[in-house]
PDB file of C-alpha atoms in Angstrom:
ATOM      1  CA  MET A   1      41.749  40.386  81.836  1.00 72.00           C
ATOM      2  CA  GLU A   2      38.780  42.712  82.093  1.00 85.00           C
ATOM      3  CA  LEU A   3      36.308  43.179  79.235  1.00 84.00           C
ATOM      4  CA  GLY A   4      34.398  46.349  78.523  1.00 85.00           C
ATOM      5  CA  ASP A   5      30.612  46.343  78.058  1.00 85.00           C
ATOM      6  CA  LYS A   6      30.892  46.667  74.288  1.00 89.00           C
ATOM      7  CA  ASP A   7      34.045  44.611  73.662  1.00 86.00           C
ATOM      8  CA  ILE A   8      33.694  41.741  71.194  1.00 88.00           C
ATOM      9  CA  VAL A   9      35.195  38.320  71.927  1.00 84.00           C
ATOM     10  CA  THR A  10      35.737  35.854  69.065  1.00 82.00           C
ATOM     11  CA  PRO A  11      34.730  33.079  69.413  1.00 77.00           C
ATOM     12  CA  GLY A  12      31.908  34.188  71.707  1.00 72.00           C
ATOM     13  CA  LEU A  13      32.038  33.617  75.453  1.00 65.00           C
ATOM     14  CA  SER A  14      29.364  30.901  75.195  1.00 70.00           C
ATOM     15  CA  VAL A  15      31.529  28.700  72.932  1.00 67.00           C
ATOM     16  CA  ALA A  16      33.154  25.735  74.706  1.00 67.00           C
ATOM     17  CA  VAL A  17      36.937  25.861  74.715  1.00 61.00           C
ATOM     18  CA  PRO A  18      38.418  22.679  73.259  1.00 61.00           C
ATOM     19  CA  ALA A  19      41.284  20.885  74.891  1.00 55.00           C
ATOM     20  CA  ILE A  20      44.437  22.759  74.099  1.00 56.00           C
ATOM     21  CA  ARG A  21      46.740  20.873  71.812  1.00 57.00           C
ATOM     22  CA  GLN A  22      50.040  21.978  70.491  1.00 61.00           C
ATOM     23  CA  SER A  23      49.182  20.807  66.994  1.00 62.00           C
ATOM     24  CA  GLN A  24      45.993  22.856  66.904  1.00 67.00           C
ATOM     25  CA  PRO A  25      46.392  26.110  68.846  1.00 68.00           C
ATOM     26  CA  PHE A  26      43.256  27.916  69.945  1.00 69.00           C
ATOM     27  CA  THR A  27      43.103  31.702  69.606  1.00 77.00           C
ATOM     28  CA  VAL A  28      40.737  34.077  71.317  1.00 79.00           C
ATOM     29  CA  VAL A  29      40.469  37.517  69.719  1.00 87.00           C
ATOM     30  CA  ILE A  30      39.284  40.466  71.764  1.00 87.00           C
ATOM     31  CA  THR A  31      38.143  43.543  69.871  1.00 91.00           C
ATOM     32  CA  ARG A  32      38.138  46.585  72.118  1.00 94.00           C
ATOM     33  CA  VAL A  33      35.073  48.730  71.361  1.00 94.00           C
ATOM     34  CA  ALA A  34      34.650  52.317  72.476  1.00 94.00           C
ATOM     35  CA  GLU A  35      31.848  54.756  71.707  1.00 95.00           C
ATOM     36  CA  THR A  36      32.311  58.439  72.401  1.00 96.00           C
ATOM     37  CA  GLN A  37      30.554  61.676  71.620  1.00 97.00           C
ATOM     38  CA  LEU A  38      32.304  64.171  69.363  1.00 97.00           C
ATOM     39  CA  LYS A  39      31.185  67.789  69.035  1.00 98.00           C
ATOM     40  CA  VAL A  40      32.123  69.655  65.845  1.00 98.00           C
ATOM     41  CA  ASP A  41      31.508  73.305  64.999  1.00 98.00           C
ATOM     42  CA  GLN A  42      30.289  73.981  61.462  1.00 98.00           C
ATOM     43  CA  SER A  43      29.893  77.389  59.849  1.00 98.00           C
ATOM     44  CA  ILE A  44      26.591  78.315  58.182  1.00 98.00           C
ATOM     45  CA  ASP A  45      26.825  80.467  55.056  1.00 98.00           C
ATOM     46  CA  TYR A  46      24.822  83.662  55.012  1.00 98.00           C
ATOM     47  CA  SER A  47      22.394  84.458  52.213  1.00 98.00           C
ATOM     48  CA  ILE A  48      22.466  87.516  49.977  1.00 98.00           C
ATOM     49  CA  GLN A  49      19.271  89.478  49.490  1.00 98.00           C
ATOM     50  CA  TYR A  50      18.788  92.234  46.938  1.00 98.00           C
ATOM     51  CA  VAL A  51      16.408  95.147  47.387  1.00 98.00           C
ATOM     52  CA  ASP A  52      15.548  97.792  44.811  1.00 97.00           C
ATOM     53  CA  ALA A  53      16.884 101.256  45.597  1.00 97.00           C
ATOM     54  CA  PRO A  54      15.137 104.018  43.627  1.00 95.00           C
ATOM     55  CA  ASP A  55      17.611 106.605  44.969  1.00 95.00           C
ATOM     56  CA  LEU A  56      20.646 104.829  43.416  1.00 94.00           C
ATOM     57  CA  LEU A  57      21.430 104.967  39.716  1.00 90.00           C
ATOM     58  CA  ARG A  58      20.747 101.779  37.773  1.00 87.00           C
ATOM     59  CA  GLY A  59      23.870  99.613  37.829  1.00 87.00           C
ATOM     60  CA  GLN A  60      25.063 100.913  41.204  1.00 94.00           C
ATOM     61  CA  GLN A  61      25.044  98.729  44.314  1.00 97.00           C
ATOM     62  CA  GLN A  62      25.425  99.513  47.984  1.00 97.00           C
ATOM     63  CA  VAL A  63      25.746  97.138  50.932  1.00 98.00           C
ATOM     64  CA  GLN A  64      22.984  98.022  53.375  1.00 98.00           C
ATOM     65  CA  GLN A  65      23.830  95.281  55.872  1.00 98.00           C
ATOM     66  CA  ALA A  66      26.981  93.174  55.918  1.00 98.00           C
ATOM     67  CA  GLY A  67      26.428  89.434  56.027  1.00 98.00           C
ATOM     68  CA  ARG A  68      27.776  87.290  58.851  1.00 98.00           C
ATOM     69  CA  GLU A  69      28.232  83.528  58.966  1.00 98.00           C
ATOM     70  CA  GLY A  70      26.382  81.574  61.589  1.00 98.00           C
ATOM     71  CA  ASN A  71      27.508  78.533  63.557  1.00 99.00           C
ATOM     72  CA  ARG A  72      26.082  75.072  64.154  1.00 98.00           C
ATOM     73  CA  GLU A  73      27.252  72.479  66.682  1.00 98.00           C
ATOM     74  CA  LEU A  74      27.072  68.911  65.394  1.00 98.00           C
ATOM     75  CA  THR A  75      27.177  66.013  67.853  1.00 98.00           C
ATOM     76  CA  TYR A  76      28.309  62.605  66.596  1.00 98.00           C
ATOM     77  CA  LEU A  77      28.372  59.174  68.210  1.00 98.00           C
ATOM     78  CA  VAL A  78      31.783  57.791  67.179  1.00 98.00           C
ATOM     79  CA  HIS A  79      32.324  54.008  67.195  1.00 96.00           C
ATOM     80  CA  ARG A  80      35.926  52.719  67.402  1.00 97.00           C
ATOM     81  CA  GLU A  81      37.231  49.183  67.298  1.00 95.00           C
ATOM     82  CA  ASN A  82      40.775  48.699  68.596  1.00 95.00           C
ATOM     83  CA  GLY A  83      41.248  52.464  68.391  1.00 94.00           C
ATOM     84  CA  THR A  84      40.198  52.767  64.734  1.00 96.00           C
ATOM     85  CA  GLU A  85      37.007  54.643  63.893  1.00 96.00           C
ATOM     86  CA  THR A  86      34.602  52.318  62.067  1.00 96.00           C
ATOM     87  CA  TRP A  87      31.550  54.582  61.868  1.00 97.00           C
ATOM     88  CA  ARG A  88      30.010  57.766  63.164  1.00 97.00           C
ATOM     89  CA  LYS A  89      26.381  58.805  63.434  1.00 98.00           C
ATOM     90  CA  LEU A  90      24.990  62.339  63.715  1.00 98.00           C
ATOM     91  CA  THR A  91      22.899  62.457  66.887  1.00 98.00           C
ATOM     92  CA  ASP A  92      22.249  66.193  67.282  1.00 98.00           C
ATOM     93  CA  SER A  93      22.525  69.450  65.366  1.00 98.00           C
ATOM     94  CA  THR A  94      22.061  72.766  67.164  1.00 98.00           C
ATOM     95  CA  VAL A  95      22.333  76.251  65.677  1.00 98.00           C
ATOM     96  CA  THR A  96      24.403  78.219  68.180  1.00 98.00           C
ATOM     97  CA  GLN A  97      24.476  81.444  66.161  1.00 98.00           C
ATOM     98  CA  ALA A  98      22.109  82.165  63.271  1.00 98.00           C
ATOM     99  CA  PRO A  99      23.643  83.670  60.123  1.00 98.00           C
ATOM    100  CA  VAL A 100      22.855  87.281  59.236  1.00 98.00           C
ATOM    101  CA  ALA A 101      21.837  87.871  55.626  1.00 98.00           C
ATOM    102  CA  GLU A 102      23.765  90.389  53.564  1.00 98.00           C
ATOM    103  CA  ILE A 103      21.430  93.004  52.110  1.00 98.00           C
ATOM    104  CA  ILE A 104      22.516  94.740  48.926  1.00 98.00           C
ATOM    105  CA  ARG A 105      20.648  97.719  47.519  1.00 98.00           C
ATOM    106  CA  ARG A 106      20.502  97.728  43.706  1.00 97.00           C
ATOM    107  CA  GLY A 107      19.935 101.013  41.949  1.00 95.00           C
ATOM    108  CA  THR A 108      16.835 101.375  39.782  1.00 93.00           C
ATOM    109  CA  LYS A 109      16.968 105.130  39.129  1.00 93.00           C
ATOM    110  CA  VAL A 110      17.151 105.972  35.448  1.00 88.00           C
ATOM    111  CA  VAL A 111      18.708 109.240  34.299  1.00 89.00           C
ATOM    112  CA  ASP A 112      16.575 110.278  31.347  1.00 91.00           C
ATOM    113  CA  TYR A 113      18.283 112.296  28.615  1.00 92.00           C
ATOM    114  CA  GLY A 114      14.996 112.781  26.731  1.00 93.00           C
ATOM    115  CA  THR A 115      12.742 111.199  24.119  1.00 95.00           C
ATOM    116  CA  GLY A 116      12.307 111.868  20.439  1.00 95.00           C
ATOM    117  CA  LEU A 117      13.320 110.616  17.026  1.00 97.00           C
ATOM    118  CA  ALA A 118      16.584 108.856  16.230  1.00 97.00           C
ATOM    119  CA  SER A 119      18.020 108.690  12.743  1.00 96.00           C
ATOM    120  CA  TRP A 120      21.178 107.044  11.475  1.00 94.00           C
ATOM    121  CA  TYR A 121      24.226 108.116   9.559  1.00 88.00           C
ATOM    122  CA  SER A 122      27.612 106.740   8.594  1.00 82.00           C
ATOM    123  CA  GLY A 123      29.154 107.758  11.878  1.00 60.00           C
ATOM    124  CA  VAL A 124      32.608 107.308  13.331  1.00 61.00           C
ATOM    125  CA  GLY A 125      32.996 103.850  14.938  1.00 65.00           C
ATOM    126  CA  SER A 126      30.536 101.011  15.156  1.00 88.00           C
ATOM    127  CA  LEU A 127      28.421 101.938  18.212  1.00 95.00           C
ATOM    128  CA  THR A 128      28.646 105.709  18.225  1.00 95.00           C
ATOM    129  CA  ALA A 129      26.213 108.592  17.942  1.00 95.00           C
ATOM    130  CA  ALA A 130      25.910 112.324  17.457  1.00 95.00           C
ATOM    131  CA  HIS A 131      24.100 114.521  19.997  1.00 96.00           C
ATOM    132  CA  ARG A 132      23.813 118.303  20.177  1.00 96.00           C
ATOM    133  CA  THR A 133      24.638 118.866  23.861  1.00 95.00           C
ATOM    134  CA  LEU A 134      25.861 115.717  25.641  1.00 96.00           C
ATOM    135  CA  PRO A 135      29.639 115.817  26.184  1.00 96.00           C
ATOM    136  CA  LEU A 136      31.739 113.830  23.719  1.00 96.00           C
ATOM    137  CA  GLY A 137      32.624 110.445  25.219  1.00 96.00           C
ATOM    138  CA  THR A 138      29.329 110.153  27.146  1.00 96.00           C
ATOM    139  CA  ARG A 139      27.785 106.687  27.035  1.00 96.00           C
ATOM    140  CA  VAL A 140      24.036 106.617  26.348  1.00 97.00           C
ATOM    141  CA  ARG A 141      21.497 103.779  26.299  1.00 96.00           C
ATOM    142  CA  VAL A 142      19.139 104.279  23.355  1.00 98.00           C
ATOM    143  CA  VAL A 143      15.818 102.421  23.797  1.00 97.00           C
ATOM    144  CA  ASN A 144      13.361 101.878  20.941  1.00 97.00           C
ATOM    145  CA  THR A 145      10.091 102.866  22.662  1.00 97.00           C
ATOM    146  CA  ALA A 146       8.025 100.597  20.389  1.00 96.00           C
ATOM    147  CA  THR A 147       9.997  97.360  20.878  1.00 97.00           C
ATOM    148  CA  GLY A 148      12.121  97.883  23.990  1.00 96.00           C
ATOM    149  CA  ALA A 149      15.272  96.985  22.023  1.00 97.00           C
ATOM    150  CA  SER A 150      18.263  98.954  23.259  1.00 97.00           C
ATOM    151  CA  VAL A 151      21.875  99.684  22.452  1.00 98.00           C
ATOM    152  CA  VAL A 152      24.582 101.548  24.359  1.00 97.00           C
ATOM    153  CA  VAL A 153      26.468 104.105  22.270  1.00 97.00           C
ATOM    154  CA  THR A 154      29.238 106.626  22.844  1.00 96.00           C
ATOM    155  CA  ILE A 155      28.700 110.243  21.813  1.00 96.00           C
ATOM    156  CA  ALA A 156      31.429 110.899  19.236  1.00 94.00           C
ATOM    157  CA  ASP A 157      30.008 113.712  17.098  1.00 92.00           C
ATOM    158  CA  ARG A 158      27.594 116.669  17.063  1.00 94.00           C
ATOM    159  CA  GLY A 159      24.110 116.627  15.554  1.00 92.00           C
ATOM    160  CA  PRO A 160      21.449 115.927  14.418  1.00 94.00           C
ATOM    161  CA  PHE A 161      20.535 119.256  12.943  1.00 91.00           C
ATOM    162  CA  VAL A 162      17.131 118.189  11.598  1.00 90.00           C
ATOM    163  CA  GLY A 163      14.085 119.342  13.594  1.00 88.00           C
ATOM    164  CA  GLY A 164      12.455 116.768  15.924  1.00 88.00           C
ATOM    165  CA  ARG A 165      15.473 114.459  16.018  1.00 96.00           C
ATOM    166  CA  ILE A 166      17.406 114.102  19.260  1.00 97.00           C
ATOM    167  CA  ILE A 167      20.189 111.693  18.244  1.00 97.00           C
ATOM    168  CA  ASP A 168      21.923 110.396  15.125  1.00 95.00           C
ATOM    169  CA  LEU A 169      23.109 106.798  15.524  1.00 96.00           C
ATOM    170  CA  SER A 170      25.860 105.063  13.609  1.00 94.00           C
ATOM    171  CA  SER A 171      24.389 102.565  11.141  1.00 93.00           C
ATOM    172  CA  ASP A 172      25.421  99.573  13.320  1.00 93.00           C
ATOM    173  CA  ALA A 173      23.851 101.117  16.439  1.00 96.00           C
ATOM    174  CA  PHE A 174      20.606 101.907  14.600  1.00 96.00           C
ATOM    175  CA  ALA A 175      20.456  98.346  13.202  1.00 94.00           C
ATOM    176  CA  ALA A 176      20.641  97.019  16.785  1.00 95.00           C
ATOM    177  CA  ILE A 177      17.280  98.626  17.649  1.00 97.00           C
ATOM    178  CA  ALA A 178      15.412  98.894  14.314  1.00 96.00           C
ATOM    179  CA  SER A 179      15.608  98.182  10.607  1.00 93.00           C
ATOM    180  CA  ARG A 180      17.766 100.781   8.850  1.00 88.00           C
ATOM    181  CA  GLY A 181      15.073 100.896   6.172  1.00 90.00           C
ATOM    182  CA  SER A 182      12.730 102.606   8.639  1.00 90.00           C
ATOM    183  CA  GLY A 183      14.984 105.678   8.594  1.00 90.00           C
ATOM    184  CA  VAL A 184      13.838 107.104  11.935  1.00 96.00           C
ATOM    185  CA  VAL A 185      12.470 105.560  15.120  1.00 97.00           C
ATOM    186  CA  ASN A 186      11.033 106.886  18.412  1.00 97.00           C
ATOM    187  CA  VAL A 187      13.573 106.454  21.206  1.00 98.00           C
ATOM    188  CA  ARG A 188      14.251 107.226  24.848  1.00 96.00           C
ATOM    189  CA  LEU A 189      17.795 108.194  25.891  1.00 97.00           C
ATOM    190  CA  GLU A 190      19.050 107.038  29.308  1.00 94.00           C
ATOM    191  CA  LYS A 191      22.243 106.841  31.276  1.00 90.00           C
ATOM    192  CA  PRO A 192      23.394 103.184  31.068  1.00 87.00           C
TER     193      PRO A 192
END
């Protein structure tokens, strides 16, 4: 019988073999050991990067560059005893193809519908408003210029017909950006 370099003999080869007796059999166990290299491909996720795009409306996104996964080759030393894997050790890791980041442009352009005074009234619906010219159904972000608080409303009525005012908000919408007790507040109107 031939032994491999890494095979394990139990008891060891240096142990004296006792006289063989039928009443006390002697057993020698040979564990066949093999070590091999295993190469495994592993994908590398791509990252996503965002860049501001002043030519796109706020809220819009556009893929500037599609992402692509990369690839890595992992090399393992695999140890087997009697054909069963007992352990493996990573011995090398090589990037064979670098991932390509996905670049997404995010719109920052704000469509400004004007600035002026906002008042409130008992309007139709909870987050609605009246405007003189914007089409009914248009959604508008109303920003309190003093605090930055904002609310998105839907134009559901016509008005205001008081000089200097550019929008009449429903009472709930007004309360989202200022105290109703203030009556009027300076605002900026934007496309949401």
